[in-house]
Amino acid sequence: MGSLQGLAARRRWRRRRGFTLVELLVVLAILALIATVVTPQVMKYLGKAETDTAHLQINRLGGILDLYRIELGGYPSDDIGLSALIEQPPGVERWNGPYVQKAEQLNDPWGRPYQYRYPGEHGEYDLYSLGKDGQEGGAGDNQDITSW
């Protein structure tokens, strides 16, 4: 009878002891498998979010440029560029800015300045980002995001 109680006590002690190495390895393998499947999807959504943000920022900056044109009678020239939205250009009298609060608002989601051209080749002005890769053209996350 004493040996049965001792056996039961050892079993209880083993149950309270924790996980075995094999159990931990199985759990780690399952977590690695889940991470392998989920990570590409998360990265795809993050890339799409950056591209969508660039589209929204270009639309917003386009509206700000239109306000600038209404107040001053024209868009900023190429030599002044988008900096005219932050600091009053020399010789401009009716400037009502700053039109954006921070210089970072003139950067795309990848940290590079938006490209601006006046007069534009595709409209009155061209406003665009070269995408994630910073090169002209591209597809997916690397595509150019434009105002036209």
Tab-separated table of N, CA and C in Angstrom:
chain	number	residue	atom	x	y	z
A	1	MET	N	0.812	-1.179	0.000
A	1	MET	CA	0.000	0.000	0.000
A	1	MET	C	0.865	1.256	0.000
A	2	GLY	N	1.948	1.254	0.778
A	2	GLY	CA	2.835	2.399	0.841
A	2	GLY	C	3.489	2.666	-0.491
A	3	SER	N	3.802	1.593	-1.238
A	3	SER	CA	4.439	1.795	-2.528
A	3	SER	C	3.474	2.398	-3.538
A	4	LEU	N	2.167	2.089	-3.433
A	4	LEU	CA	1.178	2.707	-4.326
A	4	LEU	C	1.049	4.195	-4.050
A	5	GLN	N	1.092	4.564	-2.789
A	5	GLN	CA	1.029	5.984	-2.454
A	5	GLN	C	2.289	6.709	-2.946
A	6	GLY	N	3.420	6.074	-2.836
A	6	GLY	CA	4.679	6.649	-3.308
A	6	GLY	C	4.669	6.820	-4.819
A	7	LEU	N	4.108	5.840	-5.538
A	7	LEU	CA	4.004	5.921	-6.999
A	7	LEU	C	3.088	7.065	-7.412
A	8	ALA	N	1.960	7.203	-6.728
A	8	ALA	CA	1.020	8.287	-7.019
A	8	ALA	C	1.657	9.646	-6.730
A	9	ALA	N	2.422	9.723	-5.652
A	9	ALA	CA	3.091	10.988	-5.308
A	9	ALA	C	4.122	11.359	-6.368
A	10	ARG	N	4.873	10.343	-6.872
A	10	ARG	CA	5.860	10.629	-7.923
A	10	ARG	C	5.190	11.112	-9.201
A	11	ARG	N	4.044	10.544	-9.540
A	11	ARG	CA	3.312	10.962	-10.742
A	11	ARG	C	2.834	12.408	-10.602
A	12	ARG	N	2.304	12.735	-9.415
A	12	ARG	CA	1.863	14.120	-9.176
A	12	ARG	C	3.053	15.082	-9.287
A	13	TRP	N	4.195	14.664	-8.726
A	13	TRP	CA	5.384	15.510	-8.768
A	13	TRP	C	5.833	15.734	-10.211
A	14	ARG	N	5.773	14.679	-11.058
A	14	ARG	CA	6.150	14.798	-12.475
A	14	ARG	C	5.217	15.751	-13.212
A	15	ARG	N	3.921	15.681	-12.888
A	15	ARG	CA	2.959	16.568	-13.554
A	15	ARG	C	3.222	18.026	-13.193
A	16	ARG	N	3.620	18.288	-11.971
A	16	ARG	CA	3.871	19.660	-11.538
A	16	ARG	C	5.234	20.179	-11.995
A	17	ARG	N	6.085	19.310	-12.427
A	17	ARG	CA	7.465	19.649	-12.754
A	17	ARG	C	7.565	20.621	-13.926
A	18	GLY	N	6.681	20.578	-14.912
A	18	GLY	CA	6.736	21.479	-16.054
A	18	GLY	C	6.736	20.721	-17.360
A	19	PHE	N	7.186	21.409	-18.414
A	19	PHE	CA	7.187	20.822	-19.748
A	19	PHE	C	8.492	20.092	-20.008
A	20	THR	N	8.416	19.080	-20.824
A	20	THR	CA	9.627	18.372	-21.238
A	20	THR	C	10.254	19.122	-22.401
A	21	LEU	N	11.487	18.800	-22.689
A	21	LEU	CA	12.195	19.423	-23.799
A	21	LEU	C	11.473	19.160	-25.118
A	22	VAL	N	10.959	17.966	-25.302
A	22	VAL	CA	10.241	17.621	-26.532
A	22	VAL	C	8.999	18.487	-26.675
A	23	GLU	N	8.262	18.669	-25.594
A	23	GLU	CA	7.060	19.512	-25.657
A	23	GLU	C	7.419	20.946	-26.024
A	24	LEU	N	8.474	21.477	-25.454
A	24	LEU	CA	8.909	22.838	-25.781
A	24	LEU	C	9.340	22.943	-27.245
A	25	LEU	N	10.052	21.938	-27.748
A	25	LEU	CA	10.476	21.958	-29.149
A	25	LEU	C	9.276	21.898	-30.095
A	26	VAL	N	8.264	21.123	-29.751
A	26	VAL	CA	7.064	21.045	-30.582
A	26	VAL	C	6.371	22.405	-30.613
A	27	VAL	N	6.243	23.053	-29.465
A	27	VAL	CA	5.612	24.374	-29.407
A	27	VAL	C	6.413	25.384	-30.222
A	28	LEU	N	7.738	25.369	-30.107
A	28	LEU	CA	8.577	26.280	-30.887
A	28	LEU	C	8.446	26.011	-32.382
A	29	ALA	N	8.369	24.759	-32.776
A	29	ALA	CA	8.197	24.422	-34.191
A	29	ALA	C	6.857	24.947	-34.712
A	30	ILE	N	5.820	24.817	-33.916
A	30	ILE	CA	4.502	25.323	-34.318
A	30	ILE	C	4.536	26.847	-34.451
A	31	LEU	N	5.159	27.525	-33.485
A	31	LEU	CA	5.278	28.984	-33.566
A	31	LEU	C	6.085	29.417	-34.792
A	32	ALA	N	7.159	28.714	-35.103
A	32	ALA	CA	7.959	29.037	-36.288
A	32	ALA	C	7.145	28.844	-37.559
A	33	LEU	N	6.345	27.793	-37.604
A	33	LEU	CA	5.498	27.548	-38.769
A	33	LEU	C	4.468	28.659	-38.933
A	34	ILE	N	3.856	29.067	-37.848
A	34	ILE	CA	2.871	30.162	-37.901
A	34	ILE	C	3.550	31.453	-38.360
A	35	ALA	N	4.737	31.753	-37.822
A	35	ALA	CA	5.459	32.967	-38.212
A	35	ALA	C	5.823	32.941	-39.689
A	36	THR	N	6.180	31.771	-40.204
A	36	THR	CA	6.536	31.641	-41.616
A	36	THR	C	5.347	31.936	-42.513
A	37	VAL	N	4.165	31.560	-42.091
A	37	VAL	CA	2.961	31.780	-42.890
A	37	VAL	C	2.462	33.213	-42.741
A	38	VAL	N	2.513	33.758	-41.543
A	38	VAL	CA	1.909	35.062	-41.254
A	38	VAL	C	2.800	36.235	-41.682
A	39	THR	N	4.107	36.131	-41.519
A	39	THR	CA	5.010	37.251	-41.782
A	39	THR	C	4.888	37.818	-43.196
A	40	PRO	N	4.876	37.016	-44.261
A	40	PRO	CA	4.731	37.608	-45.596
A	40	PRO	C	3.419	38.381	-45.762
A	41	GLN	N	2.349	37.898	-45.159
A	41	GLN	CA	1.074	38.611	-45.258
A	41	GLN	C	1.142	39.958	-44.545
A	42	VAL	N	1.751	39.980	-43.380
A	42	VAL	CA	1.886	41.232	-42.629
A	42	VAL	C	2.745	42.218	-43.417
A	43	MET	N	3.834	41.747	-43.990
A	43	MET	CA	4.703	42.630	-44.771
A	43	MET	C	3.986	43.175	-45.999
A	44	LYS	N	3.145	42.349	-46.624
A	44	LYS	CA	2.379	42.807	-47.785
A	44	LYS	C	1.432	43.937	-47.379
A	45	TYR	N	0.768	43.775	-46.243
A	45	TYR	CA	-0.152	44.814	-45.781
A	45	TYR	C	0.596	46.086	-45.399
A	46	LEU	N	1.778	45.951	-44.798
A	46	LEU	CA	2.563	47.133	-44.450
A	46	LEU	C	2.991	47.885	-45.709
A	47	GLY	N	3.439	47.158	-46.726
A	47	GLY	CA	3.833	47.798	-47.985
A	47	GLY	C	2.666	48.514	-48.632
A	48	LYS	N	1.496	47.887	-48.638
A	48	LYS	CA	0.308	48.517	-49.206
A	48	LYS	C	-0.082	49.745	-48.399
A	49	ALA	N	0.079	49.699	-47.086
A	49	ALA	CA	-0.255	50.843	-46.242
A	49	ALA	C	0.648	52.033	-46.572
A	50	GLU	N	1.938	51.784	-46.825
A	50	GLU	CA	2.844	52.877	-47.186
A	50	GLU	C	2.454	53.484	-48.524
A	51	THR	N	2.113	52.647	-49.492
A	51	THR	CA	1.693	53.138	-50.804
A	51	THR	C	0.397	53.936	-50.686
A	52	ASP	N	-0.561	53.437	-49.920
A	52	ASP	CA	-1.820	54.163	-49.710
A	52	ASP	C	-1.571	55.496	-49.013
A	53	THR	N	-0.649	55.508	-48.057
A	53	THR	CA	-0.305	56.751	-47.364
A	53	THR	C	0.279	57.758	-48.339
A	54	ALA	N	1.143	57.309	-49.232
A	54	ALA	CA	1.737	58.216	-50.230
A	54	ALA	C	0.652	58.816	-51.123
A	55	HIS	N	-0.327	57.994	-51.545
A	55	HIS	CA	-1.434	58.524	-52.358
A	55	HIS	C	-2.187	59.614	-51.596
A	56	LEU	N	-2.490	59.353	-50.333
A	56	LEU	CA	-3.224	60.331	-49.522
A	56	LEU	C	-2.416	61.608	-49.323
A	57	GLN	N	-1.128	61.463	-49.068
A	57	GLN	CA	-0.283	62.643	-48.860
A	57	GLN	C	-0.163	63.475	-50.138
A	58	ILE	N	-0.063	62.822	-51.280
A	58	ILE	CA	0.018	63.556	-52.549
A	58	ILE	C	-1.283	64.314	-52.800
A	59	ASN	N	-2.412	63.683	-52.531
A	59	ASN	CA	-3.694	64.380	-52.693
A	59	ASN	C	-3.785	65.580	-51.762
A	60	ARG	N	-3.347	65.396	-50.519
A	60	ARG	CA	-3.380	66.489	-49.544
A	60	ARG	C	-2.452	67.626	-49.979
A	61	LEU	N	-1.227	67.283	-50.394
A	61	LEU	CA	-0.293	68.313	-50.860
A	61	LEU	C	-0.805	69.004	-52.120
A	62	GLY	N	-1.516	68.258	-52.964
A	62	GLY	CA	-2.118	68.876	-54.149
A	62	GLY	C	-3.135	69.938	-53.758
A	63	GLY	N	-3.943	69.655	-52.762
A	63	GLY	CA	-4.903	70.646	-52.260
A	63	GLY	C	-4.202	71.861	-51.676
A	64	ILE	N	-3.108	71.625	-50.973
A	64	ILE	CA	-2.341	72.739	-50.398
A	64	ILE	C	-1.714	73.579	-51.506
A	65	LEU	N	-1.200	72.928	-52.541
A	65	LEU	CA	-0.641	73.669	-53.680
A	65	LEU	C	-1.717	74.492	-54.383
A	66	ASP	N	-2.922	73.942	-54.484
A	66	ASP	CA	-4.024	74.703	-55.085
A	66	ASP	C	-4.370	75.935	-54.244
A	67	LEU	N	-4.361	75.787	-52.924
A	67	LEU	CA	-4.590	76.932	-52.040
A	67	LEU	C	-3.495	77.975	-52.230
A	68	TYR	N	-2.273	77.538	-52.332
A	68	TYR	CA	-1.139	78.434	-52.580
A	68	TYR	C	-1.367	79.216	-53.883
A	69	ARG	N	-1.787	78.498	-54.920
A	69	ARG	CA	-2.040	79.151	-56.216
A	69	ARG	C	-3.151	80.183	-56.101
A	70	ILE	N	-4.223	79.863	-55.386
A	70	ILE	CA	-5.341	80.795	-55.226
A	70	ILE	C	-4.885	82.057	-54.497
A	71	GLU	N	-4.096	81.888	-53.452
A	71	GLU	CA	-3.671	83.043	-52.658
A	71	GLU	C	-2.589	83.870	-53.336
A	72	LEU	N	-1.714	83.225	-54.113
A	72	LEU	CA	-0.561	83.934	-54.670
A	72	LEU	C	-0.601	84.094	-56.183
A	73	GLY	N	-1.589	83.491	-56.831
A	73	GLY	CA	-1.723	83.654	-58.266
A	73	GLY	C	-0.920	82.669	-59.098
A	74	GLY	N	-0.237	81.734	-58.484
A	74	GLY	CA	0.521	80.728	-59.225
A	74	GLY	C	1.121	79.704	-58.277
A	75	TYR	N	1.575	78.611	-58.865
A	75	TYR	CA	2.217	77.569	-58.082
A	75	TYR	C	3.671	77.950	-57.813
A	76	PRO	N	4.302	77.348	-56.808
A	76	PRO	CA	5.727	77.622	-56.580
A	76	PRO	C	6.553	77.194	-57.795
A	77	SER	N	7.574	77.960	-58.098
A	77	SER	CA	8.438	77.612	-59.227
A	77	SER	C	9.314	76.412	-58.865
A	78	ASP	N	9.928	75.830	-59.887
A	78	ASP	CA	10.811	74.679	-59.670
A	78	ASP	C	11.967	75.006	-58.738
A	79	ASP	N	12.554	76.198	-58.894
A	79	ASP	CA	13.717	76.525	-58.074
A	79	ASP	C	13.349	76.706	-56.603
A	80	ILE	N	12.125	77.104	-56.299
A	80	ILE	CA	11.673	77.225	-54.904
A	80	ILE	C	11.126	75.891	-54.426
A	81	GLY	N	10.341	75.232	-55.261
A	81	GLY	CA	9.796	73.911	-54.947
A	81	GLY	C	8.827	73.908	-53.778
A	82	LEU	N	8.713	72.769	-53.153
A	82	LEU	CA	7.758	72.598	-52.059
A	82	LEU	C	8.172	73.322	-50.782
A	83	SER	N	9.416	73.790	-50.711
A	83	SER	CA	9.835	74.550	-49.527
A	83	SER	C	9.016	75.835	-49.376
A	84	ALA	N	8.393	76.296	-50.474
A	84	ALA	CA	7.534	77.483	-50.411
A	84	ALA	C	6.311	77.251	-49.531
A	85	LEU	N	6.022	75.994	-49.227
A	85	LEU	CA	4.885	75.696	-48.360
A	85	LEU	C	5.251	75.822	-46.885
A	86	ILE	N	6.540	75.918	-46.586
A	86	ILE	CA	7.005	76.027	-45.202
A	86	ILE	C	7.546	77.417	-44.890
A	87	GLU	N	8.360	77.956	-45.816
A	87	GLU	CA	8.992	79.258	-45.610
A	87	GLU	C	8.600	80.212	-46.731
A	88	GLN	N	8.430	81.467	-46.382
A	88	GLN	CA	8.057	82.470	-47.378
A	88	GLN	C	9.192	82.662	-48.376
A	89	PRO	N	8.890	82.450	-49.649
A	89	PRO	CA	9.922	82.658	-50.677
A	89	PRO	C	10.277	84.141	-50.782
A	90	PRO	N	11.513	84.447	-51.160
A	90	PRO	CA	11.906	85.852	-51.323
A	90	PRO	C	11.075	86.531	-52.406
A	91	GLY	N	10.655	87.753	-52.135
A	91	GLY	CA	9.914	88.542	-53.104
A	91	GLY	C	8.435	88.193	-53.215
A	92	VAL	N	7.924	87.292	-52.400
A	92	VAL	CA	6.514	86.921	-52.432
A	92	VAL	C	5.815	87.691	-51.318
A	93	GLU	N	4.873	88.558	-51.704
A	93	GLU	CA	4.251	89.471	-50.752
A	93	GLU	C	3.068	88.866	-49.997
A	94	ARG	N	2.158	88.202	-50.683
A	94	ARG	CA	0.890	87.781	-50.056
A	94	ARG	C	0.954	86.372	-49.467
A	95	TRP	N	2.124	85.893	-49.180
A	95	TRP	CA	2.305	84.546	-48.625
A	95	TRP	C	1.569	84.458	-47.293
A	96	ASN	N	0.762	83.430	-47.110
A	96	ASN	CA	-0.068	83.272	-45.916
A	96	ASN	C	0.307	82.028	-45.126
A	97	GLY	N	1.516	81.566	-45.256
A	97	GLY	CA	1.913	80.287	-44.677
A	97	GLY	C	2.332	80.375	-43.238
A	98	PRO	N	2.860	79.328	-42.724
A	98	PRO	CA	3.208	78.111	-43.446
A	98	PRO	C	1.973	77.280	-43.788
A	99	TYR	N	2.037	76.637	-44.930
A	99	TYR	CA	0.925	75.825	-45.420
A	99	TYR	C	0.999	74.396	-44.892
A	100	VAL	N	2.187	73.963	-44.492
A	100	VAL	CA	2.370	72.713	-43.758
A	100	VAL	C	3.194	73.048	-42.520
A	101	GLN	N	2.980	72.299	-41.457
A	101	GLN	CA	3.609	72.628	-40.178
A	101	GLN	C	5.046	72.132	-40.059
A	102	LYS	N	5.343	70.974	-40.649
A	102	LYS	CA	6.664	70.371	-40.484
A	102	LYS	C	7.247	69.990	-41.835
A	103	ALA	N	8.547	70.099	-41.963
A	103	ALA	CA	9.228	69.730	-43.208
A	103	ALA	C	9.032	68.255	-43.529
A	104	GLU	N	8.870	67.407	-42.497
A	104	GLU	CA	8.677	65.969	-42.720
A	104	GLU	C	7.397	65.681	-43.500
A	105	GLN	N	6.450	66.611	-43.480
A	105	GLN	CA	5.202	66.417	-44.219
A	105	GLN	C	5.426	66.508	-45.728
A	106	LEU	N	6.594	66.941	-46.124
A	106	LEU	CA	6.934	67.010	-47.548
A	106	LEU	C	7.722	65.776	-47.996
A	107	ASN	N	7.851	64.798	-47.095
A	107	ASN	CA	8.553	63.548	-47.402
A	107	ASN	C	7.555	62.420	-47.595
A	108	ASP	N	7.909	61.481	-48.458
A	108	ASP	CA	7.055	60.317	-48.664
A	108	ASP	C	7.206	59.340	-47.493
A	109	PRO	N	6.406	58.283	-47.436
A	109	PRO	CA	6.489	57.343	-46.306
A	109	PRO	C	7.837	56.646	-46.162
A	110	TRP	N	8.691	56.718	-47.182
A	110	TRP	CA	10.007	56.094	-47.136
A	110	TRP	C	11.086	57.103	-46.749
A	111	GLY	N	10.672	58.320	-46.395
A	111	GLY	CA	11.598	59.330	-45.892
A	111	GLY	C	12.263	60.196	-46.940
A	112	ARG	N	11.888	60.049	-48.199
A	112	ARG	CA	12.478	60.864	-49.263
A	112	ARG	C	11.527	62.010	-49.635
A	113	PRO	N	12.083	63.165	-50.028
A	113	PRO	CA	11.211	64.292	-50.403
A	113	PRO	C	10.356	63.943	-51.629
A	114	TYR	N	9.123	64.420	-51.617
A	114	TYR	CA	8.280	64.281	-52.804
A	114	TYR	C	8.912	65.076	-53.935
A	115	GLN	N	8.774	64.549	-55.139
A	115	GLN	CA	9.291	65.214	-56.326
A	115	GLN	C	8.235	66.200	-56.822
A	116	TYR	N	8.676	67.390	-57.192
A	116	TYR	CA	7.762	68.440	-57.645
A	116	TYR	C	8.335	69.069	-58.900
A	117	ARG	N	7.466	69.289	-59.882
A	117	ARG	CA	7.891	69.904	-61.137
A	117	ARG	C	6.806	70.883	-61.573
A	118	TYR	N	7.236	72.147	-61.818
A	118	TYR	CA	6.308	73.156	-62.330
A	118	TYR	C	7.021	73.954	-63.411
A	119	PRO	N	6.450	74.054	-64.570
A	119	PRO	CA	5.187	73.456	-65.010
A	119	PRO	C	5.354	71.945	-65.185
A	120	GLY	N	4.253	71.265	-65.023
A	120	GLY	CA	4.283	69.815	-65.082
A	120	GLY	C	4.210	69.276	-66.499
A	121	GLU	N	4.594	68.047	-66.658
A	121	GLU	CA	4.480	67.358	-67.944
A	121	GLU	C	3.124	66.669	-68.083
A	122	HIS	N	2.442	66.452	-66.950
A	122	HIS	CA	1.174	65.717	-66.952
A	122	HIS	C	-0.002	66.571	-66.488
A	123	GLY	N	0.251	67.770	-66.076
A	123	GLY	CA	-0.776	68.689	-65.586
A	123	GLY	C	-0.108	70.029	-65.320
A	124	GLU	N	-0.808	70.891	-64.578
A	124	GLU	CA	-0.188	72.185	-64.271
A	124	GLU	C	1.108	71.999	-63.491
A	125	TYR	N	1.125	71.019	-62.613
A	125	TYR	CA	2.328	70.651	-61.875
A	125	TYR	C	2.358	69.132	-61.771
A	126	ASP	N	3.522	68.577	-61.541
A	126	ASP	CA	3.665	67.147	-61.280
A	126	ASP	C	4.171	66.985	-59.849
A	127	LEU	N	3.497	66.145	-59.098
A	127	LEU	CA	3.887	65.837	-57.733
A	127	LEU	C	3.913	64.321	-57.626
A	128	TYR	N	5.049	63.749	-57.204
A	128	TYR	CA	5.138	62.295	-57.213
A	128	TYR	C	6.209	61.790	-56.253
A	129	SER	N	6.099	60.506	-55.946
A	129	SER	CA	7.098	59.777	-55.168
A	129	SER	C	7.604	58.642	-56.040
A	130	LEU	N	8.852	58.292	-55.879
A	130	LEU	CA	9.438	57.201	-56.662
A	130	LEU	C	9.220	55.839	-56.009
A	131	GLY	N	8.389	55.787	-54.976
A	131	GLY	CA	8.062	54.518	-54.339
A	131	GLY	C	9.149	54.040	-53.399
A	132	LYS	N	8.996	52.828	-52.949
A	132	LYS	CA	9.882	52.265	-51.930
A	132	LYS	C	11.328	52.179	-52.391
A	133	ASP	N	11.546	51.827	-53.663
A	133	ASP	CA	12.919	51.646	-54.149
A	133	ASP	C	13.613	52.952	-54.526
A	134	GLY	N	12.870	54.060	-54.626
A	134	GLY	CA	13.474	55.343	-54.971
A	134	GLY	C	13.913	55.445	-56.419
A	135	GLN	N	13.476	54.509	-57.269
A	135	GLN	CA	13.833	54.498	-58.690
A	135	GLN	C	12.576	54.723	-59.534
A	136	GLU	N	12.746	55.309	-60.704
A	136	GLU	CA	11.596	55.504	-61.586
A	136	GLU	C	11.044	54.162	-62.036
A	137	GLY	N	9.708	54.125	-62.203
A	137	GLY	CA	9.045	52.893	-62.630
A	137	GLY	C	8.873	51.947	-61.461
A	138	GLY	N	8.717	50.690	-61.771
A	138	GLY	CA	8.570	49.684	-60.726
A	138	GLY	C	7.143	49.198	-60.614
A	139	ALA	N	6.980	48.150	-59.836
A	139	ALA	CA	5.660	47.562	-59.614
A	139	ALA	C	5.516	47.251	-58.135
A	140	GLY	N	4.287	47.061	-57.708
A	140	GLY	CA	4.029	46.748	-56.308
A	140	GLY	C	4.438	47.894	-55.415
A	141	ASP	N	5.194	47.585	-54.345
A	141	ASP	CA	5.652	48.618	-53.415
A	141	ASP	C	6.626	49.591	-54.073
A	142	ASN	N	7.261	49.179	-55.157
A	142	ASN	CA	8.262	50.009	-55.825
A	142	ASN	C	7.669	50.927	-56.889
A	143	GLN	N	6.367	50.867	-57.089
A	143	GLN	CA	5.755	51.686	-58.135
A	143	GLN	C	5.803	53.169	-57.773
A	144	ASP	N	5.850	54.008	-58.787
A	144	ASP	CA	5.784	55.450	-58.579
A	144	ASP	C	4.360	55.821	-58.193
A	145	ILE	N	4.219	56.767	-57.282
A	145	ILE	CA	2.905	57.269	-56.871
A	145	ILE	C	2.840	58.712	-57.376
A	146	THR	N	1.839	59.016	-58.178
A	146	THR	CA	1.792	60.290	-58.874
A	146	THR	C	0.501	61.060	-58.609
A	147	SER	N	0.538	62.349	-58.947
A	147	SER	CA	-0.650	63.201	-58.809
A	147	SER	C	-1.502	63.200	-60.069
A	148	TRP	N	-1.067	62.535	-61.115
A	148	TRP	CA	-1.823	62.535	-62.372
A	148	TRP	C	-2.457	61.220	-62.649
